[in-house]
PDB file of C-alpha atoms in Angstrom:
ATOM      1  CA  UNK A  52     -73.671  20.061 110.203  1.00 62.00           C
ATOM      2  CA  UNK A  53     -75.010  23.868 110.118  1.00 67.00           C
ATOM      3  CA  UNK A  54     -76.871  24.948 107.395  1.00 72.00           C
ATOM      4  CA  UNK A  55     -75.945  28.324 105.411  1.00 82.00           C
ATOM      5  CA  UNK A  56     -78.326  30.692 104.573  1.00 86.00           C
ATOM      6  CA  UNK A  57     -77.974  32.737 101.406  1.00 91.00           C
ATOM      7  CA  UNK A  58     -76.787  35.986 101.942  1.00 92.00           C
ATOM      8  CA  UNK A  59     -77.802  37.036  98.073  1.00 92.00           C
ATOM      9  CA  UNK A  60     -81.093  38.877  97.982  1.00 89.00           C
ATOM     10  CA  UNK A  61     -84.112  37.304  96.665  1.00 88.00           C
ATOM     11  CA  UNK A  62     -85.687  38.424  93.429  1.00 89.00           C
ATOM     12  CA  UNK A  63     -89.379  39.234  94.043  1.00 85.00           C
ATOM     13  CA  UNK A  64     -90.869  37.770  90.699  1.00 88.00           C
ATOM     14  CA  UNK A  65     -93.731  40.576  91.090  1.00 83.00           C
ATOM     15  CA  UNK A  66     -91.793  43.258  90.132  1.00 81.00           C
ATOM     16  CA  UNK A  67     -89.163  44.127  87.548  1.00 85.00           C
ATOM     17  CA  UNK A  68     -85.809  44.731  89.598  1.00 84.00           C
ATOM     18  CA  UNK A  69     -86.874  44.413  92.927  1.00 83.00           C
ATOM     19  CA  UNK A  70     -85.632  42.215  95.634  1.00 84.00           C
ATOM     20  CA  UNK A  71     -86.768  40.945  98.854  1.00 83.00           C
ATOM     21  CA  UNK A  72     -84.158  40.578 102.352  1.00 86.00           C
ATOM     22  CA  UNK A  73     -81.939  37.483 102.135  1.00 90.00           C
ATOM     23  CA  UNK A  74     -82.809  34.003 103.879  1.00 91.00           C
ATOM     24  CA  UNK A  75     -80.136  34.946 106.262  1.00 93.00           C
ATOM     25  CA  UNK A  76     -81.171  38.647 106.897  1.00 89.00           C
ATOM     26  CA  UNK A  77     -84.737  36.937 107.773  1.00 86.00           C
ATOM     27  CA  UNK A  78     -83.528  34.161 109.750  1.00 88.00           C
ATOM     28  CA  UNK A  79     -81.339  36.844 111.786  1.00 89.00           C
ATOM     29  CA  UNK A  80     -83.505  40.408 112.426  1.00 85.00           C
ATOM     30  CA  UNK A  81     -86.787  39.007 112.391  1.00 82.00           C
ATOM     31  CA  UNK A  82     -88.996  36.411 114.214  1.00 80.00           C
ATOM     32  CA  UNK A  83     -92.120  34.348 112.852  1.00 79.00           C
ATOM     33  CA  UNK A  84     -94.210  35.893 115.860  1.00 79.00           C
ATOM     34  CA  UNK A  85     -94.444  38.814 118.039  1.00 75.00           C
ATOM     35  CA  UNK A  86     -93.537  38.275 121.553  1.00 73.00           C
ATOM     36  CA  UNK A  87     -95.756  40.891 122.773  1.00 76.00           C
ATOM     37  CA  UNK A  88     -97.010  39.927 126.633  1.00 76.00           C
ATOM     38  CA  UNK A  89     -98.583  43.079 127.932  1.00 76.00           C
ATOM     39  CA  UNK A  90     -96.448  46.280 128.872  1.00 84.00           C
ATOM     40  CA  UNK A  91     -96.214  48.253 132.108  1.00 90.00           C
ATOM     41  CA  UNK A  92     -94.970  51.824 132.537  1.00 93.00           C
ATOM     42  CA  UNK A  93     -95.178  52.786 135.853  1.00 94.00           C
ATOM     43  CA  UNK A  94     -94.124  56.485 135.118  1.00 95.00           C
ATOM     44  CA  UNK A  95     -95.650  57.220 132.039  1.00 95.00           C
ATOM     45  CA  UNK A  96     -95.352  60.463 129.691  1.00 97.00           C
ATOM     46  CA  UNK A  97     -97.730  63.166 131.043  1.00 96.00           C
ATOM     47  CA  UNK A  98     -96.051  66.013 129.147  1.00 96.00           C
ATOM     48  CA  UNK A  99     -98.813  67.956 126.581  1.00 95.00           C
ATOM     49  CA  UNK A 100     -96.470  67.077 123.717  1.00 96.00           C
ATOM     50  CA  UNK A 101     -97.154  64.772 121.274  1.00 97.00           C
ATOM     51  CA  UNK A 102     -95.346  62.261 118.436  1.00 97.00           C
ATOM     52  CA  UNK A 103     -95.606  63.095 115.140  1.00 96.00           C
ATOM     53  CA  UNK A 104     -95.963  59.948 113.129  1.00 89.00           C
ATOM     54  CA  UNK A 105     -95.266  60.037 109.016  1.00 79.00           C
ATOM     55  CA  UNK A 106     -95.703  56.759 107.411  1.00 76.00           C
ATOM     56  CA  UNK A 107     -95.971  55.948 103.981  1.00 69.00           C
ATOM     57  CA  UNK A 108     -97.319  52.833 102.330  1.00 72.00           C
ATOM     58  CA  UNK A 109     -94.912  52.306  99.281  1.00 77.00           C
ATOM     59  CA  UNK A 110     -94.077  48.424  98.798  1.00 77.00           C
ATOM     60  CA  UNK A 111     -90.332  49.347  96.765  1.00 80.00           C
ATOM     61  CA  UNK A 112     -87.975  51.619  98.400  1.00 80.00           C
ATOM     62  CA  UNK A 113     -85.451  52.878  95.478  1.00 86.00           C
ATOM     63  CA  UNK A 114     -81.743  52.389  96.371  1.00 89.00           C
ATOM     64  CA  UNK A 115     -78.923  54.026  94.889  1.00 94.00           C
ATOM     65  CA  UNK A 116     -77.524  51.745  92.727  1.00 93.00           C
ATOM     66  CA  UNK A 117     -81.272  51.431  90.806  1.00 91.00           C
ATOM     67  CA  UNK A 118     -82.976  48.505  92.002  1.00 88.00           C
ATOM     68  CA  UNK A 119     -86.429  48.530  93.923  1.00 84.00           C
ATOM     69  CA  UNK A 120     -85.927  46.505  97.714  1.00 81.00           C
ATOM     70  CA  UNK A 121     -88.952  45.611  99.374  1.00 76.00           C
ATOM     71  CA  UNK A 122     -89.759  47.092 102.268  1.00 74.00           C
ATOM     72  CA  UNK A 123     -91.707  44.912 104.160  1.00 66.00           C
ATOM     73  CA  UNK A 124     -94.046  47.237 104.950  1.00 64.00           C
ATOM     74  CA  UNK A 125     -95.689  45.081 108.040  1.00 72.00           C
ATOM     75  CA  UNK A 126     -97.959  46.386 109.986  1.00 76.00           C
ATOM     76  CA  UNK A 127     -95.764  44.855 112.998  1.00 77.00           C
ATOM     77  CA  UNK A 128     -93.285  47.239 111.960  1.00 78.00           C
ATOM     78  CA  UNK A 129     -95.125  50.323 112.496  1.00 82.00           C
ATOM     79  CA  UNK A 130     -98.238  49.544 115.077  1.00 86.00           C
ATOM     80  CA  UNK A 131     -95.423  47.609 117.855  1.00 85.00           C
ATOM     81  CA  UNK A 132     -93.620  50.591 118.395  1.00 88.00           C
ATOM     82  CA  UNK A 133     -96.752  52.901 118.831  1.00 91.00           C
ATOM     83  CA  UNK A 134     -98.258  50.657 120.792  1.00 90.00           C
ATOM     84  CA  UNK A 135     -94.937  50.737 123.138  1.00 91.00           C
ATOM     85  CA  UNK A 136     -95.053  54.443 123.033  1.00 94.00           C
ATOM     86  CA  UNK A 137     -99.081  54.967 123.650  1.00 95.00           C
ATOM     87  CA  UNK A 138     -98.821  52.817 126.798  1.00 93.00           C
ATOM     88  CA  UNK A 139     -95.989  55.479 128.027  1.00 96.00           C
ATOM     89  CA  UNK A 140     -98.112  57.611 128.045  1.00 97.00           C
ATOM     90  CA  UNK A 141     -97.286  59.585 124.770  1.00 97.00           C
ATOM     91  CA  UNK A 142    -100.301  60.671 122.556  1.00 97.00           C
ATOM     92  CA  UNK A 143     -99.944  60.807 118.737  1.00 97.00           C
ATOM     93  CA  UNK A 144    -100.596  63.281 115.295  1.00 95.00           C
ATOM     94  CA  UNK A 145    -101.050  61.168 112.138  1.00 88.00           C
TER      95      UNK A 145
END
């Protein structure tokens, strides 16, 4: 027998209106660990250009129908990808 995830968000009980990813949106597009192991790049960036990086720290990203979702906002989500990039060889302005 499989089990069903909900596909309904989940109300985070923090805030007023705000919701969280469903059970199956988690168990599908994300993973309890990182399965970082080391990188290599053997050509790596050495252009004199560098990545611009904007970030922002809000919890709630306002949709259009009114109601907060939760963004996550893991640092996993954000450091991975720069990490990636750095050991190309690309430099960064934050």
């Amino acid at each position: 027998m499989t089990v069903q995830t909900s596909k309904n968000p989940q109300v985070d009980i923090a805030e007023d209106n705000a919701f969280f990813p469903s059970e199956y949106s988690l168990s599908q597009y994300t993973s309890p660990v990182s399965d970082l192991d080391g990188v290599d790049y053997p050509k790596p960036y050495r252009g004199k250009h560098k990545i611009l990086v904007i970030a922002a720290d809000e919890r709630y990203l306002p949709t259009d129908n009114g109601k907060l979702f939760s963004t996550g906002n893991h640092p996993i989500e954000t450091l991975l990808p720069l990490y990636h990039l750095h050991a190309a060889g690309f430099e960064f302005e934050v």
